[in-house]
């Protein structure tokens, strides 16, 4: 096993060095952080993409060609990503996968638009699996970009739809990281609450610096003083786990509605502090999957460990869309594939998934789930843990979560 | 009123935590004149060692063993790395610790992975200690505060009341003289460095489970410890203590203020809270480079 | 200027002109552009560290702010593209004047800590004021505007030559600066501020001017980055960028004008090319830096220059056999270490492989030490002879 790993790694390095070796292949460049603070998240995504690609290749690949993932470490830097994009183009790669950081995604969309205009014969298609800035499928929409995650506004729409039925929610505190994503969450939360629950009072709208707060006790004290019963936060990573831990320490009796409570590292870091306190709005709900979806999870957990939650469904779905589109277009040419991908539908683990043609935004059902002790009916645990799981409280149908778009798509 | 008292309590707690984090740095600086940029990395190593050791023998033995182990590593690094760098000057020494921080983070990635490890507060210290208004105060935070005050007392006694402390102080200003009197000065420095690193590791064992033990934790505290030491006065233990408390309380109160800053349409005082320590540091260095209680300029 | 020096400049120019014709692929070309930008940035940093003896932990402030002003001006569509770096430079200069006034009241560690604080504050405000700083998403622009003498600056090759032109201008200017009275005084202030003061120069003023000027060149580098990437985000202001330029400069060698140039090239190659081959690149990166600090404080350039001096003195032939003989065990040790690191990163757990690797490393190390004991005399003699020749 170990020797095989070693050999495999050497071969991969060799293949990277000599592009001529790789002809009858469809290669996808995975441009995401593989080192540094966000390295764990990037590696998780890479594993899910490789898992999906292996499954596709086991069934014979696409149009007789194998799929190959070429990982590239962008260190979460927009500038590095642009250089890697050039490197990918040089190697003849036509498909790019990325998800961490809307800053990176925005830079890539920009650069790909320019490149495809300057060299239409070598067009690039961008499969975005997690960058959620709503702009990418609205004002900044691009024919070359496909988003497989729900954007910030869609998640908030699902969340506020759910809150319509939660009469005990009356005072909401917004606590977000002080940067564009946090600003967007705060803005759209206020707008949608005003529309769907005008009786709810927003008792606080706090922004804290990104990844700089060591002790959240003062913020929790403020939430407590405001009398809020619900906190809505777009926080991720340690900013979320530390927040939840501080809430437990001060015995704050409020529910936390989060975007990223289920992502790499957060469940184990929250531990008991998150139980019955943390809720997540997501397109992923491990324990609500249908039989096919469960089979995929079983295979994944068997391969990588029972505590490994394949929650980045979007990345696996993106691979599936790509393959189906190639089969439909009977070609691996990016323009034909992109056209075939528009308005395509597949059956996902939770129901139908559609790529909306107008703006290239994926439309799928969403879930509101609570972080609880695992076991019993909850077969699948939360990421990185064996004793915690997410219990789905509500399902928001695809149509309800969809949002209108301002996109005016320019097609080649 | 309620917010005032909770904030005061939170501020003191945070201040004591800052002191715990920075005491080792002050020790090394005051005795050796070295600004150890890898300090936070040793704090992180302490947390990881604490996690591993406590999973075998429990939390309390780990509280002793982990700092000893990390301290020993620190002493070895001093003996085989720092000393060599010292020979080529002050800048080389500083850059050595800079590079060391980089390397330690990589090693942590390699050994423990990039995700947080499930390092938990021991059950005996888990849970609330008392309730202030509607908020509870956790036992573990009280424990942290006690350790922090204990560190202050021990360091103060060590530096001013013991023979070793006096010797080291003498060695800093007149190393040749102390050497001539028959003391092994390099070994003394090695012990001091090991001790300072051990203190960082102790803070890590305690802070690791209170917060999150992950590879980014060093970078998260990396620069704030310098602020504490610089504002307090480089090399002054009491100064560092006062500065920690002041910064802790100030920052906590700033969070509580929703007043909008003039000229900036969107920014409230509370948003600027975590930047305040750096502002204080810059102002302090310009106005009074010795810091609050420092005895000399850097 | 001596003839050999003139030849060196000519060769450098030729390399700059020919390089993109040899490395014509998009990736190689953008790598060259990246190098050029980092060279300017690192040289500007060495104006502080090497020439004035000021250690700064916040040099990215000038680079990032320069880049930001450049992109805002680029988006106004008023200034022709080739002059955008000048905008960055002027912004860098302006902030250099402001922050330089604050920071240069002190030298040494105090200066370093102030720059750390200023850097942290600017980086933090970049996320707080997204209207100007662009937040984490950054601000993007389009470098190809009205054709300037027929050049649109859309294609990368045109941007390359633009960067190369600015690179030459900046290198010449910074080199000339070292020959001016200000440059000389900066060295004097670095070596002995009291004495500099005694001969009538205010050290604080000299430091202030150097910080401001170095801010200008850092800003030019930022402006070049704006044109190259067409996006500026918070990362260009971050402590990471400040750390990177420090590493590049030091690894290259702070004591030589050319040091940062070599450092920038090596660091770019490591972080971009090496990262494509191995996940362990940050580890090698750290090791390279630490070994530079410990074993060759003069940096890579120091090593090269020493060989050059030995060659000039006709002594290289004496030490060359030492190199050749030392290279064998040295390569065994380094090779073993690389294999060990790679195995660790790939999770290889074969005891045999590990034992073999460690054995190879141990043999290499012991052999190197044994050999060095026999060869060190010859080496020391050569150095002594060199010193003897240089003295009179």
Short mmCIF file of C-alpha atoms in Angstrom, two decimals, chain B residues 6-7 9 17 37 42 60 87 98 100 130 133-134 151 157 161 172 174 191 193 214 226 261-262 273 278:
data_model
loop_
_atom_site.label_atom_id
_atom_site.label_comp_id
_atom_site.label_asym_id
_atom_site.label_seq_id
_atom_site.Cartn_x
_atom_site.Cartn_y
_atom_site.Cartn_z
CA UNK B 6 -19.62 40.98 32.71
CA UNK B 7 -17.26 42.96 30.52
CA UNK B 9 -14.81 40.08 34.38
CA UNK B 17 -4.76 34.80 29.48
CA UNK B 37 9.38 34.95 17.07
CA UNK B 42 6.02 26.63 21.15
CA UNK B 60 -2.90 16.74 35.23
CA UNK B 87 27.47 34.30 16.67
CA UNK B 98 11.34 33.60 12.45
CA UNK B 100 11.81 28.27 13.17
CA UNK B 130 -20.73 30.59 39.48
CA UNK B 133 -26.49 37.85 36.35
CA UNK B 134 -27.65 35.45 33.66
CA UNK B 151 3.25 32.24 36.83
CA UNK B 157 10.46 35.28 42.83
CA UNK B 161 14.91 36.31 44.99
CA UNK B 172 23.15 39.54 30.48
CA UNK B 174 28.58 41.25 31.90
CA UNK B 191 18.24 26.78 30.67
CA UNK B 193 15.53 29.56 26.89
CA UNK B 214 -5.15 23.50 15.29
CA UNK B 226 4.62 40.97 21.18
CA UNK B 261 -16.72 56.34 14.62
CA UNK B 262 -16.86 59.88 13.25
CA UNK B 273 -11.50 46.31 19.08
CA UNK B 278 -1.56 47.40 17.74
#
